[in-house]
Short mmCIF file of C-alpha atoms in Angstrom, two decimals:
data_model
loop_
_atom_site.label_atom_id
_atom_site.label_comp_id
_atom_site.label_asym_id
_atom_site.label_seq_id
_atom_site.Cartn_x
_atom_site.Cartn_y
_atom_site.Cartn_z
CA MET A 1 0.00 0.00 0.00
CA ILE A 2 1.13 3.54 -0.74
CA ILE A 3 0.72 6.30 1.82
CA LYS A 4 -0.42 9.68 0.47
CA LEU A 5 -0.27 12.77 2.67
CA GLU A 6 -3.43 14.25 1.18
CA ILE A 7 -7.17 14.11 1.61
CA PRO A 8 -8.95 11.06 0.21
CA PRO A 9 -11.73 10.92 -2.34
CA MET A 10 -15.17 11.46 -0.78
CA TYR A 11 -13.60 13.41 2.09
CA GLU A 12 -16.51 15.85 2.36
CA GLU A 13 -19.05 13.01 2.59
CA ILE A 14 -16.94 11.21 5.20
CA ASP A 15 -16.52 14.40 7.23
CA LYS A 16 -20.24 15.16 7.06
CA ALA A 17 -20.99 11.72 8.52
CA PHE A 18 -18.18 11.48 11.09
CA ASN A 19 -16.84 15.01 11.74
CA ILE A 20 -13.21 14.06 11.07
CA LYS A 21 -11.71 17.26 9.57
CA GLY A 22 -8.43 18.07 11.27
CA LYS A 23 -8.48 14.90 13.36
CA PRO A 24 -5.75 12.24 13.27
CA VAL A 25 -7.61 9.84 10.99
CA ILE A 26 -6.34 7.83 8.03
CA PHE A 27 -8.41 6.42 5.17
CA THR A 28 -7.96 3.48 2.82
CA TRP A 29 -8.97 3.84 -0.80
CA GLY A 30 -7.98 0.70 -2.66
CA ASN A 31 -4.20 0.38 -2.44
CA PHE A 32 -3.71 3.82 -0.93
CA ILE A 33 -3.67 5.03 2.65
CA TYR A 34 -4.63 8.70 2.73
CA ASN A 35 -3.03 10.44 5.69
CA PRO A 36 -3.88 14.15 5.54
CA GLU A 37 -2.92 14.83 9.17
CA LYS A 38 0.39 12.95 8.91
CA VAL A 39 -0.50 10.34 11.53
CA LYS A 40 2.27 7.89 12.45
CA VAL A 41 1.26 4.70 10.65
CA THR A 42 2.47 1.88 12.87
CA ARG A 43 2.82 -1.69 11.66
CA GLU A 44 -0.42 -2.52 13.49
CA LEU A 45 -2.33 0.36 11.92
CA TYR A 46 -0.93 -0.53 8.50
CA LEU A 47 -2.28 -4.07 8.89
CA HIS A 48 -5.65 -2.63 9.94
CA GLU A 49 -5.74 -0.64 6.71
CA GLU A 50 -4.66 -3.66 4.65
CA VAL A 51 -7.86 -5.39 5.75
CA HIS A 52 -9.87 -2.48 4.37
CA SER A 53 -7.87 -2.60 1.16
CA GLU A 54 -8.82 -6.24 0.72
CA GLN A 55 -12.46 -5.43 1.47
CA GLN A 56 -12.42 -2.77 -1.24
CA LYS A 57 -10.95 -4.88 -4.05
CA GLY A 58 -12.33 -3.91 -7.42
CA THR A 59 -12.74 -0.86 -9.57
CA GLU A 60 -12.83 2.78 -8.49
CA LEU A 61 -16.62 2.52 -8.64
CA ASP A 62 -16.55 -0.53 -6.34
CA ILE A 63 -14.43 1.41 -3.84
CA ALA A 64 -16.76 4.41 -3.99
CA LEU A 65 -19.75 2.10 -3.44
CA TRP A 66 -17.95 0.49 -0.48
CA TRP A 67 -17.40 3.94 1.05
CA GLY A 68 -21.00 4.94 0.38
CA GLU A 69 -22.24 1.85 2.21
CA TYR A 70 -19.69 2.40 5.00
CA ILE A 71 -20.98 5.94 5.53
CA LYS A 72 -24.70 5.17 5.53
CA ASN A 73 -24.94 1.65 7.00
CA PRO A 74 -23.79 1.20 10.63
CA GLN A 75 -23.98 -2.61 10.48
CA PHE A 76 -21.85 -2.69 7.32
CA ARG A 77 -19.37 -0.33 8.99
CA LEU A 78 -19.13 -2.57 12.05
CA ASP A 79 -18.77 -5.64 9.83
CA MET A 80 -15.87 -3.93 8.05
CA GLU A 81 -14.20 -2.58 11.19
CA LEU A 82 -14.23 -5.68 13.36
CA PRO A 83 -11.83 -7.70 11.19
CA ALA A 84 -9.60 -4.65 10.75
CA HIS A 85 -9.46 -4.04 14.50
CA ARG A 86 -8.83 -7.75 15.11
CA ALA A 87 -5.93 -7.69 12.65
CA GLU A 88 -4.49 -4.61 14.33
CA TYR A 89 -4.76 -6.07 17.82
CA GLY A 90 -3.49 -9.46 16.65
CA ALA A 91 -0.38 -7.85 15.19
CA TYR A 92 0.27 -6.03 18.45
CA PHE A 93 -0.34 -9.21 20.45
CA LYS A 94 2.28 -11.11 18.41
CA ARG A 95 4.92 -8.41 18.80
CA HIS A 96 4.45 -7.58 22.49
CA GLY A 97 4.64 -10.25 25.16
CA GLY A 98 3.64 -8.35 28.28
CA GLN A 99 0.09 -8.88 29.46
CA ARG A 100 -0.25 -5.29 30.66
CA ALA A 101 0.83 -3.92 27.27
CA ARG A 102 -1.54 -6.28 25.48
CA THR A 103 -4.44 -5.29 27.72
CA ASN A 104 -3.69 -1.60 27.31
CA TYR A 105 -3.59 -1.94 23.53
CA LEU A 106 -6.81 -3.96 23.50
CA ASN A 107 -8.46 -1.21 25.53
CA PHE A 108 -7.09 1.43 23.14
CA VAL A 109 -8.42 -0.39 20.07
CA ALA A 110 -11.79 -1.17 21.69
CA GLN A 111 -12.17 2.43 22.82
CA ARG A 112 -11.56 3.68 19.29
CA LEU A 113 -14.02 1.17 17.79
CA SER A 114 -16.70 2.13 20.32
CA SER A 115 -16.18 5.88 19.86
CA ALA A 116 -17.95 8.60 17.91
CA LEU A 117 -15.27 8.23 15.22
CA TYR A 118 -17.17 5.17 13.99
CA GLY A 119 -20.62 6.40 15.01
CA ASN A 120 -20.82 4.75 18.45
CA LEU A 121 -21.51 1.38 16.83
CA ILE A 122 -20.84 -0.83 19.80
CA SER A 123 -20.18 -0.58 23.52
CA PHE A 124 -16.62 -0.60 24.82
CA GLU A 125 -17.18 -3.93 26.58
CA LYS A 126 -18.71 -5.56 23.50
CA ALA A 127 -15.91 -4.18 21.32
CA ARG A 128 -13.29 -5.75 23.60
CA GLU A 129 -15.10 -9.06 23.49
CA ARG A 130 -15.60 -9.06 19.71
CA ILE A 131 -12.00 -8.04 19.01
CA ILE A 132 -10.66 -10.91 21.08
CA ILE A 133 -12.99 -13.75 20.14
CA GLY A 134 -14.77 -12.58 17.03
#
């Protein structure tokens, strides 16, 4: 995947739905990670975005349709985010052996998934559970 330090396609629509302008958020569009706020893209976050890249396989129209569904359909969004968050946490889990570090990262990922960033799709507790066991 190629990282671009610019705004992604459909940025206005995404911002209208999730109020993300100026926030440290990255976006996958096919094989590109758009990073307008120059967020540090860790190995774990990169793997998260790779999951979205795989979900979006197809033409530019397919990717735009994926984003349209992601914006308007909370269940679709959750269905797309859970495997990405699992991949992110799984990568962290493999690289870090300490239980405290693993727990802290799980809490971090679950908090993000259960936040307004994704439209408050799921409770923090349920996010933790679903990230760990699917």
